[in-house]
C-alpha cells in the first residue's frame, strides 16, 4: 500500500496497479493524526475511507503534479535529518573519498571507527539499546523538495551530488510518542567536495535541500532493497550504479537508528513531523563523476513504486559576505 499527495492538496492511495483519490482527504499529515486520535492503524482508516476517482499516477508524476508524500502545514515544524555510515560499503566509500584528498592511504579514520562500532553494536537484541550512529541535520521543511522540482546548489557550494537513500516519515502524537507513517525514496543532496576538505565540514556539506517521494510505502521496510541510482545528461545515462538498503545491507537496525534520534526530548514535541534518512553506500562522487547543472538525478527501487527524479540547478556564485544588521 502506497500514499502520495497532489500539489495543492489531495491524497492518492495505490494498491498494486490501481491508484485512486481518497475521498475527503486533504493531506497525509491529517490522515496520520486522525489514525492516532482514533487509536487505529492507518491502513484500517484508509480502507474505511472508500475509493474516489481513479488516477494515472505516472502521468501525474510526469506532469509534476505530485508533491512530497507528506508535509507539515508549518514548515518550521518539519525536521529533515539523517544518519550515515550505516550501510555495508559506506565507510569504504567515505575513506576512499578522504584518501583521495590526502594522496594516499591514511591511518584508520574516524569514519571507519564509527562504521566498525555499528558492525559490532548497531543491531542489538529486542529491548536493548545499541551503539549510536553518526547524525546530521539537513534543515527545516522549507528544504524539502518535491519530485520533479530542482535540487538547487547554493552559490557558495563547491559541489552538488546525489545520495540515494530511504527516509522514514514520523509524526509525534499528543503524548510525545513518535509514530512512523511510512518510508519513501530520498535524495540526500550534499556537497562532497566541501566534506572531502575536512571531515569536520560534514555538517556544512549537509545543509542543503533534499528530495523525497513520490510514493510513501506503508508498513515495515523490506529487509533487502535493491535499487538503481543514475544521472541523466542530455536525456542519456551519464552515470549509473545499483544501490542496496534495508537491514540485510545495513550495520544498524531501523529501530536502533530511530531510538537514537527520538531519545532527544526536543524531537518528541507533539504535532511535529520528522523525515529521517538512513544512509547510503553509493555515490557518483566516489567514482570520480562531476555533476553539472541540468543533470537529472533518478533514484528507483521496485518496492517504492515510481522513481524519484530531480534536476540539478545552481545559484549564482556568491562574492560578498552576508552582512548582519545591528538594531
CSV table of C-alpha atoms in Angstrom, one decimal:
chain,number,residue,atom,x,y,z
A,1,UNK,CA,0.0,0.0,0.0
A,2,UNK,CA,1.4,3.4,-1.1
A,3,UNK,CA,0.3,7.0,-0.5
A,4,UNK,CA,1.2,10.1,-2.5
A,5,UNK,CA,0.0,13.7,-2.4
A,6,UNK,CA,-1.1,16.2,-5.0
A,7,UNK,CA,0.4,19.7,-5.1
A,8,UNK,CA,-2.3,21.9,-3.7
A,9,UNK,CA,-4.0,19.1,-1.7
A,10,UNK,CA,-5.4,15.7,-2.1
A,11,UNK,CA,-4.2,12.2,-1.3
A,12,UNK,CA,-3.8,9.2,-3.6
A,13,UNK,CA,-3.8,5.6,-2.4
A,14,UNK,CA,-2.2,2.9,-4.6
A,15,UNK,CA,-2.7,-0.8,-4.1
A,16,UNK,CA,-1.0,-2.9,-6.7
A,17,UNK,CA,-1.6,-1.2,-10.1
A,18,UNK,CA,-4.7,0.7,-9.0
A,19,UNK,CA,-4.4,4.2,-7.8
A,20,UNK,CA,-7.4,6.4,-6.7
A,21,UNK,CA,-8.1,9.6,-4.8
A,22,UNK,CA,-9.1,9.2,-1.1
A,23,UNK,CA,-12.5,11.0,-0.6
A,24,UNK,CA,-12.3,13.9,1.8
A,25,UNK,CA,-8.5,13.5,2.4
A,26,UNK,CA,-6.6,16.8,2.2
A,27,UNK,CA,-3.2,15.5,3.4
A,28,UNK,CA,-1.3,12.5,4.7
A,29,UNK,CA,-0.4,14.6,7.7
A,30,UNK,CA,-4.1,14.9,8.6
A,31,UNK,CA,-4.7,11.2,8.0
A,32,UNK,CA,-1.9,10.3,10.3
A,33,UNK,CA,-3.2,12.4,13.1
A,34,UNK,CA,-6.7,11.0,12.6
A,35,UNK,CA,-5.3,7.5,13.0
A,36,UNK,CA,-3.6,8.5,16.2
A,37,UNK,CA,-6.7,10.2,17.5
A,38,UNK,CA,-8.9,7.3,16.7
A,39,UNK,CA,-6.4,4.7,18.0
A,40,UNK,CA,-6.4,2.5,15.0
A,41,UNK,CA,-3.9,1.5,12.3
A,42,UNK,CA,-3.6,3.9,9.4
A,43,UNK,CA,-4.3,1.1,6.9
A,44,UNK,CA,-7.6,0.5,8.6
A,45,UNK,CA,-8.5,4.1,8.4
A,46,UNK,CA,-7.6,4.2,4.7
A,47,UNK,CA,-9.8,1.2,4.0
A,48,UNK,CA,-12.8,2.8,5.7
A,49,UNK,CA,-12.3,6.0,3.6
A,50,UNK,CA,-13.6,4.4,0.4
A,51,UNK,CA,-12.4,4.9,-3.2
A,52,UNK,CA,-12.6,8.1,-5.1
A,53,UNK,CA,-11.7,8.9,-8.7
A,54,UNK,CA,-9.1,6.6,-10.4
A,55,UNK,CA,-6.0,8.4,-11.4
A,56,UNK,CA,-2.9,7.8,-13.6
A,57,UNK,CA,-0.1,8.2,-11.1
A,58,UNK,CA,2.7,8.0,-13.7
A,59,UNK,CA,1.0,10.8,-15.8
A,60,UNK,CA,0.7,12.9,-12.7
A,61,UNK,CA,4.3,12.5,-11.9
A,62,UNK,CA,5.3,13.3,-15.5
A,63,UNK,CA,3.3,16.4,-15.3
A,64,UNK,CA,5.0,17.4,-12.0
A,65,UNK,CA,1.7,17.3,-10.1
A,66,UNK,CA,2.9,15.2,-7.2
A,67,UNK,CA,4.1,16.8,-4.0
A,68,UNK,CA,6.2,15.4,-1.2
A,69,UNK,CA,4.5,12.3,0.1
A,70,UNK,CA,4.0,14.1,3.4
A,71,UNK,CA,4.3,17.7,4.6
A,72,UNK,CA,3.7,19.7,7.8
A,73,UNK,CA,1.4,22.7,7.4
A,74,UNK,CA,4.0,24.7,9.3
A,75,UNK,CA,7.4,24.1,7.5
A,76,UNK,CA,9.4,25.1,10.6
A,77,UNK,CA,7.9,22.1,12.4
A,78,UNK,CA,9.2,19.7,9.9
A,79,UNK,CA,12.7,18.4,10.6
A,80,UNK,CA,15.0,16.9,7.9
A,81,UNK,CA,17.7,14.7,9.5
A,82,UNK,CA,19.7,11.6,8.8
A,83,UNK,CA,22.5,9.3,9.6
A,84,UNK,CA,25.5,8.0,7.7
A,85,UNK,CA,28.0,5.1,7.9
A,86,UNK,CA,25.1,2.7,8.3
A,87,UNK,CA,25.4,0.5,5.2
A,88,UNK,CA,27.9,-2.1,4.2
A,89,UNK,CA,30.4,-0.3,2.0
A,90,UNK,CA,29.5,3.2,3.3
A,91,UNK,CA,32.7,3.5,5.3
A,92,UNK,CA,34.9,2.4,2.4
A,93,UNK,CA,33.4,4.9,0.1
A,94,UNK,CA,33.9,7.7,2.6
A,95,UNK,CA,37.5,6.5,3.3
A,96,UNK,CA,38.3,6.4,-0.4
A,97,UNK,CA,37.0,10.0,-0.8
A,98,UNK,CA,39.2,11.2,2.1
A,99,UNK,CA,42.2,9.2,0.9
A,100,UNK,CA,42.0,10.9,-2.5
A,101,UNK,CA,42.2,14.2,-0.7
A,102,UNK,CA,45.4,13.3,1.1
A,103,UNK,CA,47.1,11.5,-1.8
A,104,UNK,CA,47.2,8.0,-0.4
A,105,UNK,CA,46.3,5.6,2.4
A,106,UNK,CA,45.9,7.1,5.9
A,107,UNK,CA,45.6,5.7,9.4
A,108,UNK,CA,42.2,4.3,10.4
A,109,UNK,CA,39.8,7.3,10.2
A,110,UNK,CA,37.0,8.3,12.5
A,111,UNK,CA,34.6,7.3,9.8
A,112,UNK,CA,35.9,3.7,9.8
A,113,UNK,CA,36.0,3.6,13.5
A,114,UNK,CA,32.3,4.6,13.7
A,115,UNK,CA,31.4,2.1,11.0
A,116,UNK,CA,33.1,-0.7,12.9
A,117,UNK,CA,31.2,0.4,16.0
A,118,UNK,CA,28.0,-0.1,14.1
A,119,UNK,CA,29.0,-3.5,12.9
A,120,UNK,CA,29.7,-4.6,16.4
A,121,UNK,CA,26.8,-2.9,18.2
A,122,UNK,CA,24.3,-1.5,15.7
A,123,UNK,CA,21.9,-4.5,15.8
A,124,UNK,CA,21.0,-5.0,19.5
A,125,UNK,CA,18.6,-7.6,20.7
A,126,UNK,CA,15.0,-6.6,21.1
A,127,UNK,CA,14.6,-4.3,24.1
A,128,UNK,CA,18.2,-3.3,24.3
A,129,UNK,CA,20.0,-0.2,23.1
A,130,UNK,CA,22.7,-0.4,20.5
A,131,UNK,CA,25.6,1.9,19.7
A,132,UNK,CA,24.6,5.4,18.4
A,133,UNK,CA,25.3,6.3,14.8
A,134,UNK,CA,26.6,9.4,13.1
A,135,UNK,CA,23.8,12.0,12.8
A,136,UNK,CA,23.3,15.1,10.8
A,137,UNK,CA,20.7,17.9,10.2
A,138,UNK,CA,19.6,18.9,6.7
A,139,UNK,CA,17.2,21.8,7.6
A,140,UNK,CA,13.5,22.6,8.2
A,141,UNK,CA,10.6,21.7,5.9
A,142,UNK,CA,11.4,24.6,3.6
A,143,UNK,CA,14.3,22.5,2.3
A,144,UNK,CA,12.2,19.5,1.3
A,145,UNK,CA,11.9,19.3,-2.5
A,146,UNK,CA,9.0,17.6,-4.3
A,147,UNK,CA,9.6,15.1,-7.1
A,148,UNK,CA,10.5,16.7,-10.4
A,149,UNK,CA,11.5,20.0,-8.8
A,150,UNK,CA,15.1,21.2,-8.9
A,151,UNK,CA,17.7,20.5,-6.3
A,152,UNK,CA,19.5,23.8,-6.1
A,153,UNK,CA,23.1,24.1,-5.0
A,154,UNK,CA,23.8,27.3,-3.2
A,155,UNK,CA,26.2,29.9,-4.6
A,156,UNK,CA,28.9,29.2,-2.1
A,157,UNK,CA,28.9,25.4,-2.7
A,158,UNK,CA,31.8,23.5,-4.2
A,159,UNK,CA,29.7,20.6,-5.5
A,160,UNK,CA,26.2,19.2,-5.7
A,161,UNK,CA,25.9,15.5,-5.6
A,162,UNK,CA,23.2,12.8,-5.0
A,163,UNK,CA,22.9,10.3,-2.2
A,164,UNK,CA,20.2,7.6,-2.8
A,165,UNK,CA,18.6,6.8,0.5
A,166,UNK,CA,15.4,5.6,2.2
A,167,UNK,CA,13.7,8.0,4.5
A,168,UNK,CA,11.2,7.4,7.3
A,169,UNK,CA,8.3,9.8,8.0
A,170,UNK,CA,7.2,10.2,11.6
A,171,UNK,CA,4.6,12.3,13.4
A,172,UNK,CA,4.7,13.0,17.1
A,173,UNK,CA,1.4,12.2,18.9
A,174,UNK,CA,-0.2,14.3,21.6
A,175,UNK,CA,1.6,12.4,24.4
A,176,UNK,CA,5.0,12.7,22.7
A,177,UNK,CA,5.1,9.3,21.2
A,178,UNK,CA,6.7,9.1,17.7
A,179,UNK,CA,4.5,7.3,15.1
A,180,UNK,CA,6.1,6.0,11.9
A,181,UNK,CA,3.8,6.7,8.9
A,182,UNK,CA,5.9,5.1,6.2
A,183,UNK,CA,9.0,5.1,4.1
A,184,UNK,CA,10.0,6.8,0.8
A,185,UNK,CA,12.9,7.2,-1.6
A,186,UNK,CA,15.1,10.2,-0.8
A,187,UNK,CA,17.9,12.1,-2.5
A,188,UNK,CA,20.1,13.4,0.4
A,189,UNK,CA,21.7,16.1,-1.8
A,190,UNK,CA,25.2,17.0,-0.4
A,191,UNK,CA,28.4,18.9,-1.1
A,192,UNK,CA,31.0,16.2,-1.2
A,193,UNK,CA,33.9,18.4,-2.2
A,194,UNK,CA,33.4,20.5,0.9
A,195,UNK,CA,33.2,17.3,3.0
A,196,UNK,CA,36.4,16.0,1.5
A,197,UNK,CA,38.4,19.0,2.6
A,198,UNK,CA,37.9,18.0,6.2
A,199,UNK,CA,35.5,15.6,7.8
A,200,UNK,CA,34.5,18.3,10.3
A,201,UNK,CA,32.9,20.1,7.4
A,202,UNK,CA,30.3,17.3,7.2
A,203,UNK,CA,27.7,19.5,8.9
A,204,UNK,CA,28.3,22.3,6.3
A,205,UNK,CA,28.1,19.8,3.4
A,206,UNK,CA,24.7,18.6,4.6
A,207,UNK,CA,22.9,21.9,4.9
A,208,UNK,CA,21.3,21.6,1.5
A,209,UNK,CA,17.8,20.7,0.1
A,210,UNK,CA,16.7,17.1,-0.1
A,211,UNK,CA,14.1,15.4,-2.3
A,212,UNK,CA,11.5,12.8,-1.3
A,213,UNK,CA,8.9,10.6,-2.8
A,214,UNK,CA,6.9,10.3,-5.0
A,215,UNK,CA,5.2,7.5,-3.0
A,216,UNK,CA,5.1,6.6,0.7
A,217,UNK,CA,5.4,2.9,1.4
A,218,UNK,CA,3.2,1.9,4.4
A,219,UNK,CA,4.2,-0.9,6.8
A,220,UNK,CA,7.5,-2.4,7.5
A,221,UNK,CA,10.6,-1.7,5.5
A,222,UNK,CA,11.7,-4.6,3.3
A,223,UNK,CA,14.9,-6.2,4.6
A,224,UNK,CA,16.6,-6.3,1.2
A,225,UNK,CA,16.1,-3.3,-1.0
A,226,UNK,CA,17.8,-3.3,-4.4
A,227,UNK,CA,17.6,-0.1,-6.4
A,228,UNK,CA,19.3,2.0,-9.1
A,229,UNK,CA,20.8,5.4,-8.9
A,230,UNK,CA,21.5,7.1,-12.2
A,231,UNK,CA,22.4,10.5,-13.5
A,232,UNK,CA,21.0,11.6,-16.9
A,233,UNK,CA,22.7,14.3,-19.0
A,234,UNK,CA,21.0,15.5,-22.2
A,235,UNK,CA,18.5,12.6,-21.8
A,236,UNK,CA,21.2,9.9,-21.8
A,237,UNK,CA,22.6,8.0,-18.9
A,238,UNK,CA,25.9,9.6,-17.8
A,239,UNK,CA,26.4,7.5,-14.7
A,240,UNK,CA,24.6,4.6,-13.2
A,241,UNK,CA,25.0,2.2,-10.3
A,242,UNK,CA,22.9,-0.1,-8.2
A,243,UNK,CA,22.3,0.7,-4.5
A,244,UNK,CA,21.3,-1.5,-1.6
A,245,UNK,CA,19.4,-0.7,1.5
A,246,UNK,CA,17.2,-2.4,4.1
A,247,UNK,CA,18.5,-4.1,7.3
A,248,UNK,CA,20.1,-7.0,5.4
A,249,UNK,CA,22.5,-4.5,3.9
A,250,UNK,CA,23.0,-2.3,7.0
A,251,UNK,CA,25.1,-2.3,10.1
A,252,UNK,CA,22.2,-0.9,12.2
A,253,UNK,CA,18.6,-1.8,12.7
A,254,UNK,CA,16.0,0.7,11.8
A,255,UNK,CA,14.8,0.5,15.4
A,256,UNK,CA,18.2,1.4,16.7
A,257,UNK,CA,18.5,4.4,14.4
A,258,UNK,CA,15.0,5.5,15.4
A,259,UNK,CA,15.9,5.2,19.1
A,260,UNK,CA,19.0,7.4,18.8
A,261,UNK,CA,17.0,10.1,17.0
A,262,UNK,CA,14.0,10.2,19.2
A,263,UNK,CA,15.8,9.7,22.5
A,264,UNK,CA,16.2,13.5,22.5
A,265,UNK,CA,13.1,15.1,24.1
A,266,UNK,CA,13.2,18.1,21.7
A,267,UNK,CA,12.4,15.6,18.9
A,268,UNK,CA,9.3,14.4,20.6
A,269,UNK,CA,7.3,17.6,20.6
A,270,UNK,CA,3.6,16.8,19.9
A,271,UNK,CA,2.5,17.7,16.3
A,272,UNK,CA,6.0,17.8,14.8
A,273,UNK,CA,6.9,15.9,11.6
A,274,UNK,CA,10.3,14.2,11.2
A,275,UNK,CA,11.8,12.9,8.0
A,276,UNK,CA,14.9,10.8,8.8
A,277,UNK,CA,17.2,9.4,6.2
A,278,UNK,CA,19.0,6.1,6.8
A,279,UNK,CA,22.2,6.5,4.8
A,280,UNK,CA,23.8,5.0,1.7
A,281,UNK,CA,26.9,3.4,0.3
A,282,UNK,CA,26.5,4.6,-3.3
A,283,UNK,CA,27.8,8.0,-4.5
A,284,UNK,CA,28.7,9.1,-8.1
A,285,UNK,CA,31.3,11.4,-6.4
A,286,UNK,CA,33.1,8.3,-5.1
A,287,UNK,CA,33.5,7.2,-8.7
A,288,UNK,CA,35.1,10.5,-9.7
A,289,UNK,CA,31.9,11.7,-11.5
A,290,UNK,CA,31.4,15.5,-11.6
A,291,UNK,CA,27.8,16.7,-11.8
A,292,UNK,CA,26.6,19.7,-13.9
A,293,UNK,CA,23.6,22.0,-13.7
A,294,UNK,CA,20.9,20.4,-15.9
A,295,UNK,CA,21.8,16.8,-14.9
A,296,UNK,CA,18.8,14.8,-13.7
A,297,UNK,CA,19.2,12.6,-10.6
A,298,UNK,CA,16.9,9.5,-10.8
A,299,UNK,CA,16.6,7.0,-7.9
A,300,UNK,CA,14.4,3.9,-8.2
A,301,UNK,CA,13.6,0.8,-6.3
A,302,UNK,CA,10.7,-1.5,-7.1
A,303,UNK,CA,9.3,-1.6,-3.5
A,304,UNK,CA,8.7,2.2,-3.7
A,305,UNK,CA,6.8,2.4,-7.0
A,306,UNK,CA,7.6,5.5,-9.1
A,307,UNK,CA,11.2,6.7,-9.3
A,308,UNK,CA,12.3,9.9,-7.7
A,309,UNK,CA,13.7,12.3,-10.3
A,310,UNK,CA,15.1,15.8,-9.8
A,311,UNK,CA,17.2,18.1,-12.0
A,312,UNK,CA,20.3,19.8,-10.6
A,313,UNK,CA,20.3,23.6,-10.5
A,314,UNK,CA,22.9,26.1,-9.2
A,315,UNK,CA,22.5,29.6,-7.7
A,316,UNK,CA,25.0,32.2,-9.0
A,317,UNK,CA,28.4,32.2,-7.2
A,318,UNK,CA,28.4,34.4,-4.1
A,319,UNK,CA,31.1,37.1,-3.9
A,320,UNK,CA,30.1,39.1,-0.8
A,321,UNK,CA,29.7,38.0,2.8
A,322,UNK,CA,26.3,38.0,4.5
A,323,UNK,CA,26.0,41.2,6.5
A,324,UNK,CA,24.3,41.3,9.8
A,325,UNK,CA,22.4,44.5,10.6
A,326,UNK,CA,22.6,45.8,14.1
A,327,UNK,CA,19.3,47.0,15.6
